[in-house]
Every structure is written in C-alpha cells, then in structure tokens.
Short mmCIF file of C-alpha atoms and ligand atoms in Angstrom, two decimals:
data_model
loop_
_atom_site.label_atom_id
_atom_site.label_comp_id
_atom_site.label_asym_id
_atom_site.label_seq_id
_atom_site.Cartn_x
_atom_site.Cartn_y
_atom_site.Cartn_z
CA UNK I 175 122.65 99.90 174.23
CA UNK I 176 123.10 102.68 172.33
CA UNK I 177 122.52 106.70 173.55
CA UNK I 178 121.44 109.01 171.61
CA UNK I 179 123.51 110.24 168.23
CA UNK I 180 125.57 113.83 169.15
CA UNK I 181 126.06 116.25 166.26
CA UNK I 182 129.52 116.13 165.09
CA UNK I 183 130.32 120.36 165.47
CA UNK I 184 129.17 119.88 169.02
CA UNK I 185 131.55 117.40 169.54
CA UNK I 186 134.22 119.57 167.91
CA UNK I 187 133.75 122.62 170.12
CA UNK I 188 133.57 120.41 173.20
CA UNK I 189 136.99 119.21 172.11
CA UNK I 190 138.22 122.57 170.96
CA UNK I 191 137.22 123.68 174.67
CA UNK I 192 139.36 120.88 176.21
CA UNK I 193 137.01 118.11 176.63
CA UNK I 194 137.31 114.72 175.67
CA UNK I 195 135.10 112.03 174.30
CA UNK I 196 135.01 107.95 173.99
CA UNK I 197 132.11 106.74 171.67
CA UNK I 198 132.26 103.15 172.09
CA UNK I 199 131.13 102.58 169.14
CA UNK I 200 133.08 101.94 165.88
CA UNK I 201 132.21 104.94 163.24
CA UNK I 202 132.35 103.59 160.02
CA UNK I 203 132.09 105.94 156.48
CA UNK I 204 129.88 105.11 153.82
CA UNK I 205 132.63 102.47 152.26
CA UNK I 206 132.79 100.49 155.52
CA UNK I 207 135.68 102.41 156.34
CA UNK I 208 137.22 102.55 159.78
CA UNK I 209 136.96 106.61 161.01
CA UNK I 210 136.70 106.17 164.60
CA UNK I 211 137.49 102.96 166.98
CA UNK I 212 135.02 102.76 169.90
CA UNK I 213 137.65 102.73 172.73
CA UNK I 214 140.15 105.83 171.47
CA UNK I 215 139.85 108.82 173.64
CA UNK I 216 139.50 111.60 171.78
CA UNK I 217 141.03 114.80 172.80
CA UNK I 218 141.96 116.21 169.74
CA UNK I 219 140.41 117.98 166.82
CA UNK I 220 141.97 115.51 164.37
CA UNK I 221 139.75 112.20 164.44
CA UNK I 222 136.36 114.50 164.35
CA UNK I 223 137.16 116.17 161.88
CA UNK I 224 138.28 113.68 159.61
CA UNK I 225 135.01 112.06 160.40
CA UNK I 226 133.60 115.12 159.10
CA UNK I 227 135.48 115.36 156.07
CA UNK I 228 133.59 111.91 155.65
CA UNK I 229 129.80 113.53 155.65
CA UNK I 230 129.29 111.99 159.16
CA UNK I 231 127.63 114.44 160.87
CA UNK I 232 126.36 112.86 163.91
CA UNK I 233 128.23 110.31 166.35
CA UNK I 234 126.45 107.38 168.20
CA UNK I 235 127.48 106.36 172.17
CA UNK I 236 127.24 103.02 173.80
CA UNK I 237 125.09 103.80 177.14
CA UNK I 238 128.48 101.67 178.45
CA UNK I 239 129.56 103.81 181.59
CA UNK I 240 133.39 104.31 180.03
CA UNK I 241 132.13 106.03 177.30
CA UNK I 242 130.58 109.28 176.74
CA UNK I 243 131.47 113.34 176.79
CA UNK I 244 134.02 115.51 179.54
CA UNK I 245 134.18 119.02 179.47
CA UNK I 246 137.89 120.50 180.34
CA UNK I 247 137.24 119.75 184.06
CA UNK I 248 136.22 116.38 183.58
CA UNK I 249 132.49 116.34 184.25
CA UNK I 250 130.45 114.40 182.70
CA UNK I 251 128.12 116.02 179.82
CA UNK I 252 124.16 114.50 179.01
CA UNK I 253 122.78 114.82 175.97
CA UNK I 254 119.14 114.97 175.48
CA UNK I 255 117.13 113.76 172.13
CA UNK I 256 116.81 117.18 171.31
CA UNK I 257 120.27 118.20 171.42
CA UNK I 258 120.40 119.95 174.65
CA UNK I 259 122.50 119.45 176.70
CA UNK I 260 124.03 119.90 180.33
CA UNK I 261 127.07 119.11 182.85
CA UNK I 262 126.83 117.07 185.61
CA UNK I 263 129.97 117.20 187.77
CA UNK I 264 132.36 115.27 188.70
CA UNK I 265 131.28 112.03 186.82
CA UNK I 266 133.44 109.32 184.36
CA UNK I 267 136.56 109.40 183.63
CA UNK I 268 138.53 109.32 185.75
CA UNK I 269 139.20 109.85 189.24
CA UNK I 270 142.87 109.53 187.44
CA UNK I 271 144.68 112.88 188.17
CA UNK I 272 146.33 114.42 185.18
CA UNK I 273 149.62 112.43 184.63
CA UNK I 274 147.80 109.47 184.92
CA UNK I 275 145.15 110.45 182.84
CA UNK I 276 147.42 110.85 180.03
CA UNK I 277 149.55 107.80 180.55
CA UNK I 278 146.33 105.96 180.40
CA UNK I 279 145.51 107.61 177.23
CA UNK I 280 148.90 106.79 176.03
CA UNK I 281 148.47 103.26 176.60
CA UNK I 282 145.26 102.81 175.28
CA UNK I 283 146.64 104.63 171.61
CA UNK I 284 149.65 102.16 171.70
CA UNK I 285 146.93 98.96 172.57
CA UNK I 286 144.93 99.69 169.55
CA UNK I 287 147.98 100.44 167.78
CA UNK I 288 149.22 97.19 168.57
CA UNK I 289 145.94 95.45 167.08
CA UNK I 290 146.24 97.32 163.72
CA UNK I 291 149.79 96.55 163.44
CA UNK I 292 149.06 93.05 164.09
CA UNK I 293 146.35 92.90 161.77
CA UNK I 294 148.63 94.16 158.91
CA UNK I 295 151.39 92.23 159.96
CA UNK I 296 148.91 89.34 158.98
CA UNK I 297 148.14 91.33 155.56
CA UNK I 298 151.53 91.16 154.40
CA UNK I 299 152.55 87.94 155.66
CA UNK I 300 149.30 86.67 153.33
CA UNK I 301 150.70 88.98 150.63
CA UNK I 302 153.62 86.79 150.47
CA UNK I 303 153.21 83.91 151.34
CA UNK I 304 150.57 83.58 148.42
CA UNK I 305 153.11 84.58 145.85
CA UNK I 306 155.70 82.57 147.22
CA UNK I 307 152.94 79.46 147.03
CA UNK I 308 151.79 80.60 143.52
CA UNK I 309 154.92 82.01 141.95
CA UNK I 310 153.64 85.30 141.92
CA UNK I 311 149.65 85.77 142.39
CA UNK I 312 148.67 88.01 145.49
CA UNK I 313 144.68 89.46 145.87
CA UNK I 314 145.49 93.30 145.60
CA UNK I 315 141.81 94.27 145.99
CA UNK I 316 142.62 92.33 149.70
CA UNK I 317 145.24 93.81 150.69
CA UNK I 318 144.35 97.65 149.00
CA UNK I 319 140.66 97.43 151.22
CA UNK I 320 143.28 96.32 154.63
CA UNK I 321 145.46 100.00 153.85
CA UNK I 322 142.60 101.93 153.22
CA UNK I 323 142.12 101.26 156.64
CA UNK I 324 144.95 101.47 157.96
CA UNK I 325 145.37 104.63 156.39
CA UNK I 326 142.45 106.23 158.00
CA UNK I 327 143.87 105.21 161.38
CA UNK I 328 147.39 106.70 160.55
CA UNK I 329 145.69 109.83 159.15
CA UNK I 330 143.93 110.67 162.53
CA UNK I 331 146.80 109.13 164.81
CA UNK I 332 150.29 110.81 164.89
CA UNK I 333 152.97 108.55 164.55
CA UNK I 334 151.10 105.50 166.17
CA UNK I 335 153.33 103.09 165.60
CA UNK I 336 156.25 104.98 167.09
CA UNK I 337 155.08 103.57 169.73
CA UNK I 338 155.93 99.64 168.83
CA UNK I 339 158.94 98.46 169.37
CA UNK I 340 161.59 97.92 166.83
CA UNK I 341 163.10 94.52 167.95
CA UNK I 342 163.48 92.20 164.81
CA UNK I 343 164.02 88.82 165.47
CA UNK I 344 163.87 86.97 162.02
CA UNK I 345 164.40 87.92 158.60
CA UNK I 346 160.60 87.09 157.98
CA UNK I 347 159.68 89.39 160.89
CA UNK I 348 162.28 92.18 159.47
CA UNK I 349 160.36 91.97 155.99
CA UNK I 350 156.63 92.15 157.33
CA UNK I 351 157.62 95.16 159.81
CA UNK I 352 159.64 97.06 157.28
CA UNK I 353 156.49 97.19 155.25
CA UNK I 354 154.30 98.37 157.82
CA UNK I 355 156.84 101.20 159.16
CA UNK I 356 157.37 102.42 155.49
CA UNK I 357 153.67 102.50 155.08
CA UNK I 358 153.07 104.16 158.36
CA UNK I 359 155.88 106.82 158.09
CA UNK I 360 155.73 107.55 154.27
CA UNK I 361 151.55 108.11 155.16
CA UNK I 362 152.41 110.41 157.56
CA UNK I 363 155.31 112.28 155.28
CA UNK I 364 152.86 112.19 152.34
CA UNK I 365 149.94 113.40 154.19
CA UNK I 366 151.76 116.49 155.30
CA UNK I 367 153.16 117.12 151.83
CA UNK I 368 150.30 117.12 150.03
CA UNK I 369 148.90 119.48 152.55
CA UNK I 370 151.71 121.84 152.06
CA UNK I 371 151.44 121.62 148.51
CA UNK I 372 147.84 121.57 148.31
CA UNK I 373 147.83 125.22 150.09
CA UNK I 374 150.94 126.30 147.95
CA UNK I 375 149.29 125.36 144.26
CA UNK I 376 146.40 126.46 145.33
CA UNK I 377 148.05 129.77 145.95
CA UNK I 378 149.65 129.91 142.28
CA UNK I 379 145.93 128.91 140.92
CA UNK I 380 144.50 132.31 142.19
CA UNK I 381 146.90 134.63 142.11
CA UNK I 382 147.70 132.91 138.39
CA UNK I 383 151.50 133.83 139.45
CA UNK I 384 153.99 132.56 136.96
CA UNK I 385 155.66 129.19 138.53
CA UNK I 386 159.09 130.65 137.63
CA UNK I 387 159.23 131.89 141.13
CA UNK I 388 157.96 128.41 142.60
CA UNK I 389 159.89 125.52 143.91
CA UNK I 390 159.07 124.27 139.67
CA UNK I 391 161.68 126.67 138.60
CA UNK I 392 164.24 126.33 136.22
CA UNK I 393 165.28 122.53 135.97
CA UNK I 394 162.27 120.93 137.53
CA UNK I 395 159.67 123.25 135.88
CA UNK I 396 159.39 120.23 133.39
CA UNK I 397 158.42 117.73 136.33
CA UNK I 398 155.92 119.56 137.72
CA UNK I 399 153.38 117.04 136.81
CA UNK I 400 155.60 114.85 139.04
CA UNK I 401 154.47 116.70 142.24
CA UNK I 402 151.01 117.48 141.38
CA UNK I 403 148.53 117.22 144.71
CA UNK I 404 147.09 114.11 145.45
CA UNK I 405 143.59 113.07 145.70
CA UNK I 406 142.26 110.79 148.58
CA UNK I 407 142.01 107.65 145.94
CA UNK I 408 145.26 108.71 145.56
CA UNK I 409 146.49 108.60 148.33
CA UNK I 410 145.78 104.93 149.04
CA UNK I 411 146.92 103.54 146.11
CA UNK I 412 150.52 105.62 146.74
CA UNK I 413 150.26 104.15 150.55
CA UNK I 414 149.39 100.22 149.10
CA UNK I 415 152.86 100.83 146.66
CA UNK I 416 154.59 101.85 150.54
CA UNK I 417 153.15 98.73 151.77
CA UNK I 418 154.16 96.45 148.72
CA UNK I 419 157.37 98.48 147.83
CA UNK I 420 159.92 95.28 148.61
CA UNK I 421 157.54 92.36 147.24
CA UNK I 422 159.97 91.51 144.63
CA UNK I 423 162.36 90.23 147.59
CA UNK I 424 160.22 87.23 148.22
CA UNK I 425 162.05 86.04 144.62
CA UNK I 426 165.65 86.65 145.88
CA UNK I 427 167.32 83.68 148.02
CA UNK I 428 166.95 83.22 151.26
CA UNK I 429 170.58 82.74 151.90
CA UNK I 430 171.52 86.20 149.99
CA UNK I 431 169.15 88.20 152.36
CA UNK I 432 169.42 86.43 155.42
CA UNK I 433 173.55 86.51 154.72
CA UNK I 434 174.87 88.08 158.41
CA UNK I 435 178.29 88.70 156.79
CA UNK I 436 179.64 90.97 154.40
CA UNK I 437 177.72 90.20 150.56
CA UNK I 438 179.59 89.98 147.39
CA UNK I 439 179.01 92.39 144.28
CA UNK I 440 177.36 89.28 142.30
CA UNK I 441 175.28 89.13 145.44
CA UNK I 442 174.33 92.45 145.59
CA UNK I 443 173.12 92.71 141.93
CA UNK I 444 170.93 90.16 142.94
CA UNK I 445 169.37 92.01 145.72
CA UNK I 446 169.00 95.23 143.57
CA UNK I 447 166.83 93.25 141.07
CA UNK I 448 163.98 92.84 143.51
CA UNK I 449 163.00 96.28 142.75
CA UNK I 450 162.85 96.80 138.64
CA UNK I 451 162.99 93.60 137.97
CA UNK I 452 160.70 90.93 140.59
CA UNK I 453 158.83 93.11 141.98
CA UNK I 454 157.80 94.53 138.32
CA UNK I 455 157.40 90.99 137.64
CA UNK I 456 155.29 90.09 140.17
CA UNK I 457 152.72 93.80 139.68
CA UNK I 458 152.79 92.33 135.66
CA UNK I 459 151.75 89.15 136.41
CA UNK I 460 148.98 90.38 138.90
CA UNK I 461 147.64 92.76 136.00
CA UNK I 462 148.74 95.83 138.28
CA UNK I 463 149.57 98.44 136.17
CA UNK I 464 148.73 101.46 138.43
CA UNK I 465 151.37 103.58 138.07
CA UNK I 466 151.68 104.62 141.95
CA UNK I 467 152.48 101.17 142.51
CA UNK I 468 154.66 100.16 139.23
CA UNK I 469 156.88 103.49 140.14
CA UNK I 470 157.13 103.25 143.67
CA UNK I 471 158.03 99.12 143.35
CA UNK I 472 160.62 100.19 140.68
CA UNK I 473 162.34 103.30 141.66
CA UNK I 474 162.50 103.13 145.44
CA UNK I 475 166.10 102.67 145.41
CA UNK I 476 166.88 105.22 142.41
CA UNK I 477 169.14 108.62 143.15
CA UNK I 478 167.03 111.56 144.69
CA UNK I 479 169.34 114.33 143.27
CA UNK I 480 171.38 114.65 140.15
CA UNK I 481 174.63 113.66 141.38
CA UNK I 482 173.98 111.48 143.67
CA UNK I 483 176.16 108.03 142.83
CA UNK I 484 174.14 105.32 144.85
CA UNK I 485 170.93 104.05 143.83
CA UNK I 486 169.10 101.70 141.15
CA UNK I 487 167.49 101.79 138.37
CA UNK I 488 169.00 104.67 136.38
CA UNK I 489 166.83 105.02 133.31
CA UNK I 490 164.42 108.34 135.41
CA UNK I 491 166.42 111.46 136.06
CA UNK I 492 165.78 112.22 139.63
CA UNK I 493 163.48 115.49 138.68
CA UNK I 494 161.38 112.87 137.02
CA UNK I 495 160.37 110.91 139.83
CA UNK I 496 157.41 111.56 141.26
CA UNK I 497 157.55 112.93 145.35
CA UNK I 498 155.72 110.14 146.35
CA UNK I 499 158.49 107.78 145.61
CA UNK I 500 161.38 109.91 147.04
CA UNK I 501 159.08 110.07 150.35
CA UNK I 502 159.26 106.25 150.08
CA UNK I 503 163.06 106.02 149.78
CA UNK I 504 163.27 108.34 152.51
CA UNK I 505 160.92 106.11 154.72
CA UNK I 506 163.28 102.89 153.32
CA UNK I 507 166.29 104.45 154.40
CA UNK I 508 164.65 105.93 158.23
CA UNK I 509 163.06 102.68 159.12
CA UNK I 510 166.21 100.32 157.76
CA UNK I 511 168.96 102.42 160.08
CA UNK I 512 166.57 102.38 163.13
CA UNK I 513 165.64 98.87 163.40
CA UNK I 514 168.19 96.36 165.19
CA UNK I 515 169.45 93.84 162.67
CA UNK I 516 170.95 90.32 163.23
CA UNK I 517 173.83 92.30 161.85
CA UNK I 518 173.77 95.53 163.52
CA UNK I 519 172.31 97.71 166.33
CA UNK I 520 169.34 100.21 165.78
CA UNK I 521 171.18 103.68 165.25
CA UNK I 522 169.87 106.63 167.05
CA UNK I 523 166.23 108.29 165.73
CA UNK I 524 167.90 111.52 165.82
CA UNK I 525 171.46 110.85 164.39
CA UNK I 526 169.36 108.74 161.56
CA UNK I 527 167.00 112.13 160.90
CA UNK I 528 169.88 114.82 161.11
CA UNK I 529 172.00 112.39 158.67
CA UNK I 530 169.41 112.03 156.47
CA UNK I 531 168.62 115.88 156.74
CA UNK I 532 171.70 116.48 155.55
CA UNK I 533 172.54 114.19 153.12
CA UNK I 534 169.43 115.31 150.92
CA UNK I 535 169.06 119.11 152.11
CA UNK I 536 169.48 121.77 149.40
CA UNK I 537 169.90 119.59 146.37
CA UNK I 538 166.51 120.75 144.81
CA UNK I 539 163.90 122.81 145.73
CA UNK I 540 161.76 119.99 145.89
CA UNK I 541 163.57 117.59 147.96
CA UNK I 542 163.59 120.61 150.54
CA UNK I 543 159.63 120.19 150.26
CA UNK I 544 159.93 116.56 151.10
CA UNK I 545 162.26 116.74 153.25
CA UNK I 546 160.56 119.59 155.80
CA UNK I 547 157.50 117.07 155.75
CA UNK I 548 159.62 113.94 156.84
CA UNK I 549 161.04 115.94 159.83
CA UNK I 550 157.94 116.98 161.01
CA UNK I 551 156.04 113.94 160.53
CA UNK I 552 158.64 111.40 161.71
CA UNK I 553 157.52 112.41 165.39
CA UNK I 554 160.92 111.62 167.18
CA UNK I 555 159.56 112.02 170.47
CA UNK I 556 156.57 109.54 170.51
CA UNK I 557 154.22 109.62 173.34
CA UNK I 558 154.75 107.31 175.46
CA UNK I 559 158.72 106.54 175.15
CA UNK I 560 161.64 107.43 177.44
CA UNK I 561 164.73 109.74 176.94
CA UNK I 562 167.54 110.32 178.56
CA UNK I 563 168.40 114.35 179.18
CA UNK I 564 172.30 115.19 179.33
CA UNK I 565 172.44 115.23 182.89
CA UNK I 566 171.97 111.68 183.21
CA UNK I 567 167.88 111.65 184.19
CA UNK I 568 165.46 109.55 182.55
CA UNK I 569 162.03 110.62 181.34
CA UNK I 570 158.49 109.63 180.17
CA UNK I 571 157.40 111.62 177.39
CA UNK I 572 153.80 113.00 177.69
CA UNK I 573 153.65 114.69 174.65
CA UNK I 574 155.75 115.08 171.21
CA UNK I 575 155.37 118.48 171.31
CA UNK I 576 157.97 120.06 173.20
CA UNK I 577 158.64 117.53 174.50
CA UNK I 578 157.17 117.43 177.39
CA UNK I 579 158.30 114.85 180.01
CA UNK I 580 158.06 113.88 183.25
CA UNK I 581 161.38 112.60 185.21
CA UNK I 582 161.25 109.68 186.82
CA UNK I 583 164.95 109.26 187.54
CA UNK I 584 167.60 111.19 189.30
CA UNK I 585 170.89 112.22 187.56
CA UNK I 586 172.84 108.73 188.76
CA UNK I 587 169.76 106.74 187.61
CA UNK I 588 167.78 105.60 190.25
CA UNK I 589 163.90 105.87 190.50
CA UNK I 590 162.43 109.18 192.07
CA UNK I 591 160.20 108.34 194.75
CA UNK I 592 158.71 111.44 194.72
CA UNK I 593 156.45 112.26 191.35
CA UNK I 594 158.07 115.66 189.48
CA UNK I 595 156.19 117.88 187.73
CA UNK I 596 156.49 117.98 184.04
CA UNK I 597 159.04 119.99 182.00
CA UNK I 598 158.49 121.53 178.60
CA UNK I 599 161.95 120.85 177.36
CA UNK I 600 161.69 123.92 174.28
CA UNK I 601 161.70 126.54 177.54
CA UNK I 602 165.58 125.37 177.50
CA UNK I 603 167.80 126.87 175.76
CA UNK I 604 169.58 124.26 173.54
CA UNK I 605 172.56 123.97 175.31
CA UNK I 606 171.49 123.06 179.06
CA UNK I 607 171.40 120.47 180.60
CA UNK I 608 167.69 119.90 181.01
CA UNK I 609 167.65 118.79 177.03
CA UNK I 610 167.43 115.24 175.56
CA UNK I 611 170.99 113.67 175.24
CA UNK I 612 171.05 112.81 171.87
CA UNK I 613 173.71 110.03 171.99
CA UNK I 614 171.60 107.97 173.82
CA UNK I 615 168.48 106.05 172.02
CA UNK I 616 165.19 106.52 172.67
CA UNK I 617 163.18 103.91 174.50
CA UNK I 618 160.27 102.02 175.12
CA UNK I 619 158.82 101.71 178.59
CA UNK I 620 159.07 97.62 178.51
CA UNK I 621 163.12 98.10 177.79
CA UNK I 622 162.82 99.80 181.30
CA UNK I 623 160.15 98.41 182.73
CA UNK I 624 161.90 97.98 186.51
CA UNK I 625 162.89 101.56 186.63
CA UNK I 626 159.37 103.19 186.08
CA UNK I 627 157.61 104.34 189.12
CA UNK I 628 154.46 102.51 189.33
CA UNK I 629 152.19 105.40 187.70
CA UNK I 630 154.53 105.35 184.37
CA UNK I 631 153.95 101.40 184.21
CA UNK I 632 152.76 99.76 181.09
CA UNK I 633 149.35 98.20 182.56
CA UNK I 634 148.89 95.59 179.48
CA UNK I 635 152.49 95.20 178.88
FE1 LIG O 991 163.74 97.80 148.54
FE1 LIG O 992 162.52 98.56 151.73
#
C-alpha cells in the first residue's frame, strides 16, 4: 500500500536536519530511470537532490512499517494529505544504537551494491559473449540503457563498489570486473571533474577573463575544446566507452592473456592491438561512431604527458586527448594494480594512489585537474572495510571521511570484548600512532570475518 506522496524540499530539510528516510518504493525519472531504490536509507543530501535535479518533486512511501521518515533523534515523522506533518516518538528504526545503526546502513549500501554489480556483471558478460558468437555484433542501445543506470546509482552512492571485494578467480571474471571498476571509478573521477570545471569555466564566462591565466595556457590553450564540460547525455556515453574500453580483447588469444608467465615482445604487440585496432574494429562494425566511445576504446593506453615513453597509439599528442580518456587510463591503471592476479598480489590502495599521484603530478596543468579529482573520488577508506593503524589494532571504518573507525582489536590482535568508542583519525597528527598503517592492505570484513565482534558482523555475508 502506498502512503501518501512527501514533497521533495521537505524531505531535504528533514535530511539536512539529521533525519533519515527509506521510501520503499523505487523512484523512477521520466526515462524509466533508476533515482532512488526502495530499501536505501537515505541520510544524505545526495540521492534527493539528484532526484530533484530530475523534476521529481514529490516522493511516494510503502505504508510497509521499515519504511518511512526519522528526525535526528529517531522518531518517527506522519505525514498528513495536506502536507502537515508531526513527530511521534520513539517509533521505526531502530531500537539499533548508533554503531549499529550505521553498520546496518553499511550493509544494506554494500547488498544493493552487490545486486547492481551483479546485474552488470551480466551486461558485460552478454556484451561479449555476443561478439565472440557473432564475430563482432553487440546491442549498444542494451548495454548504453544498463549504464545509464548504473550511472545514476554511482552518481548518488560514493564509491559503492569499494565495498566488493577484489578477488579474481578467472581470466573471464578479471575481464567482466575490470569493466565494471573502471566504469565505477572513472564515473566517480569524471563526475567530480566536470563539477570542478563546470564552476571554473563558468567563472571565465562571466568575468570574460582571458584564459591565458587558466589551466588552457600556453601549450594546451589549443586543446581546450578537449576539456570542455560535459553534459548529462554526455556523461553516459563517456561512462558506456569506461564500460566497453577493453572489448577489443575478446579478439586476442586466450593463451596470450591468460599467459601466467613472463610474455614475449611479439606477444605484447598483440595485446596492444586490442585497443586501436579490435576494439575500433569491433565499434566500426557495430556502426558506433560516437566519438566518446571511438576515443576512449582507442587511446586508453596512449601517453598522458609529453614525455612520457610508455603507452599506445602515438598518432594524438597527449594535450589532444580529451580528459575523459586520461580519467580512463587512470581508472585502467588503479583498478589493474589493486586487484589480485593469478600472477600477482593486489598492491596496496594507498601505495597504488600515491604512485600514481606522483607519476602524473605536475606534468600539465590539466593532468593536475584530473588528477585532484581521482584522489578525492577514489574513496580509499570505504565504509564498511577494515584497517590496520601502526600500532598493530584493527578497525571498522564508519565513515570515509576522516576516517572514522571503531577498534575492534587490541595492539597484539585479539578481539576487544569491550565495544570502543569511535576515533576520528584526522584529530592525529600524521605521525602517531593512532593513524592507518599504510603497509598493510585494506580489508573486507569477510577476509576477517572470525575476528569481528559480533556487532561489526556481516549479517548477509
Ligand atoms: Fe586496455
Ligand atoms: Fe583495461
């Protein structure tokens, strides 16, 4: 049964004020698009006003007693037909105390996060499978309408698949994961980009200041078209080109990609042509000449910087390439070093950011740009995952921000019996002990599952 609709700037100040709300109802935009999934709990400003951005300006409820509106203190609000409203105390959710409250939260984000990663896991492994089958046919209207929405649900989520973890147990699996976590981190990095740039061009516009003093300067003045600000269409189409970015490797040999040892130059060569060569191939044959997909397929691999000696194809000076394709390589290169390989181990979120950091820092003004909106999208501290601090505890993270975590071990390892309270780690200066040890990797709470006190535990898991 359904309750009556609640205006969406109500919502929003509830939220603003600390409250929370769970619709239970999907909230779809005009397209059919995915804004809102019935069981998130939303305690942010983020998902409503996306929703608002989408001309929705009412919200339906399920009368379902889960869902419905909390003020800060978590009693329950009514709503009548005409909009009135008022607070009855102590009602739904939760009797859960505070830590608990958010852990539940936590794993109700990563369940649904699960589900959409699942269902594009199923996109991709359509994707190519059909060109395998057909020697190169793939329905891109399909599989564009499947990361629209996923794209709405990594625009309102942060990092929700940082959640997930990274184990990759078959070259298949490697292929149809790498595509999703390039999709879902290079959204995220060009989501905050365009933002950036949005507000700085805009800035120019009005104040009709010459672009010599800009980040366009000199050199790159030329490219400026290259980094124009995106449009939500946009957008998409640049996200579909993360998602598709290694199709071409469905024509390179098994064997070759698969090889666990060392691979030969000849072999190599091979590899490199799945990007300006197969998967070029494949976008031709499919009649798929949008260039956010043709230059993201092609020049995901090519140099960032002038200078820069690795990287494939070389006919586009690096100031030519548009941002949304160096965010791409950036994702490539992030996702590649922190997944675990038949070959190799994951390396170390942090080590992999700082290295990248600095291998790309202050070669253009640009890059800088990019590169400022990769660190603070790639959320290193997810939600939901466990660190290690240097002094040998272990501990859950609440929230990114901060972080803020809750111990759950002591120093030698072993589970506290007693609950802690919660530190926020940036009131340390960076050299105590009370900060995360970065030589040790970040987990997820299944890798250590027996050492969780039974309020930190996974309850679907
Ligand atoms: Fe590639
Ligand atoms: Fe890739």
């Amino acid at each position: 049964m359904v309750k009556n609709a609640v205006a969406i700037d109500i919502l929003i100040k509830i939220v603003e004020e600390g409250g929370k709300i769970t619709t239970g109802i999907d909230v779809y935009n005009e397209q059919g698009i995915l804004l809102l999934d019935k069981n998130v709990i939303v305690n942010t400003l983020k998902p409503l006003e996306f929703i608002k951005e989408n001309g929705i300006t009412s919200i339906p409820f399920s009368s379902d007693n889960n869902c419905g509106v909390w003020d800060a203190n978590g009693n329950s609000i009514i709503f009548d037909k005409d909009g009135s409203f008022e607070t009855i105390e102590s009602q739904k959710p939760p009797v859960l105390g505070g830590i608990e409250k958010r852990v539940f939260e936590i794993q109700e984000l990563k369940r649904i996060s699960t589900e959409k990663y699942n269902g594009a896991k199923d996109t991709i492994k359509k994707v190519l499978g059909d060109i395998k089958e057909t020697g190169g046919n793939f329905d891109y209207d399909e599989v564009y309408s499947d990361v629209r929405d996923l794209v709405a649900f990594l625009t309102i989520e942060d990092n929700p698949f940082s959640y997930l973890t990274k184990e990759i147990f078959s070259y298949d699996d490697y292929l149809y994961n790498h595509s999703i976590n390039v999709c879902a981190i290079g959204t995220a990095v060009v989501n905050s980009f365009n933002t950036t740039f949005s507000a700085f061009i805009n800035t120019h516009l009005n104040t009709k200041q010459e672009l010599d003093s800009s980040p366009f300067s000199n050199t790159e003045k030329k490219s400026e078209e290259a980094y124009k600000c995106f449009q939500k269409d946009e957008i998409e189409h640049i996200c579909t080109g993360f998602f598709l970015h290694d199709i071409g490797k469905v024509m390179v040999k098994d064997e070759i990609l698969n090889k666990p040892g060392k691979i030969t130059p000849a072999e190599f060569d091979e590899i490199k042509r799945h990007s300006y060569e197969y998967g070029i191939k494949i976008l031709e044959k499919n009649k798929l000449n949008n260039p956010f997909l043709t230059n993201t397929v092609k020049y995901h691999h090519a140099p960032l910087f002038k200078g820069q000696e690795k990287g494939y194809p070389l006919d586009k000076e690096p100031n030519e390439l548009p941002a949304y394709v160096k965010i791409c390589k950036l994702s490539d290169i992030y996702d590649a070093m922190t997944s675990k390989r038949c070959y190799k181990e994951a390396f170390n979120q942090i080590n992999v950011v700082t290295d990248i950091f600095r291998s790309y820092a202050k070669k253009d003004n640009i890059m800088q740009y990019i590169l400022h909106s990769f660190v603070k999208s790639i959320g290193i501290y997810p939600a939901g995952s466990i660190v290690y601090l240097r002094n040998g505890q272990m501990g859950y993270v609440l929230e990114s921000a901060g972080p803020l975590i809750i111990p759950f071990t002591d120093t030698q390892g072993k589970t506290l019996s007693d609950n802690s309270n919660p530190l926020d780690l940036s009131e340390y200066k960076s050299d105590n002990i009370l900060k995360i040890d970065n030589r040790r990797s970040i987990k997820t709470p299944r890798e250590v599952y027996d050492l969780l006190p039974s309020y930190l535990k996974p309850k679907t898991d």
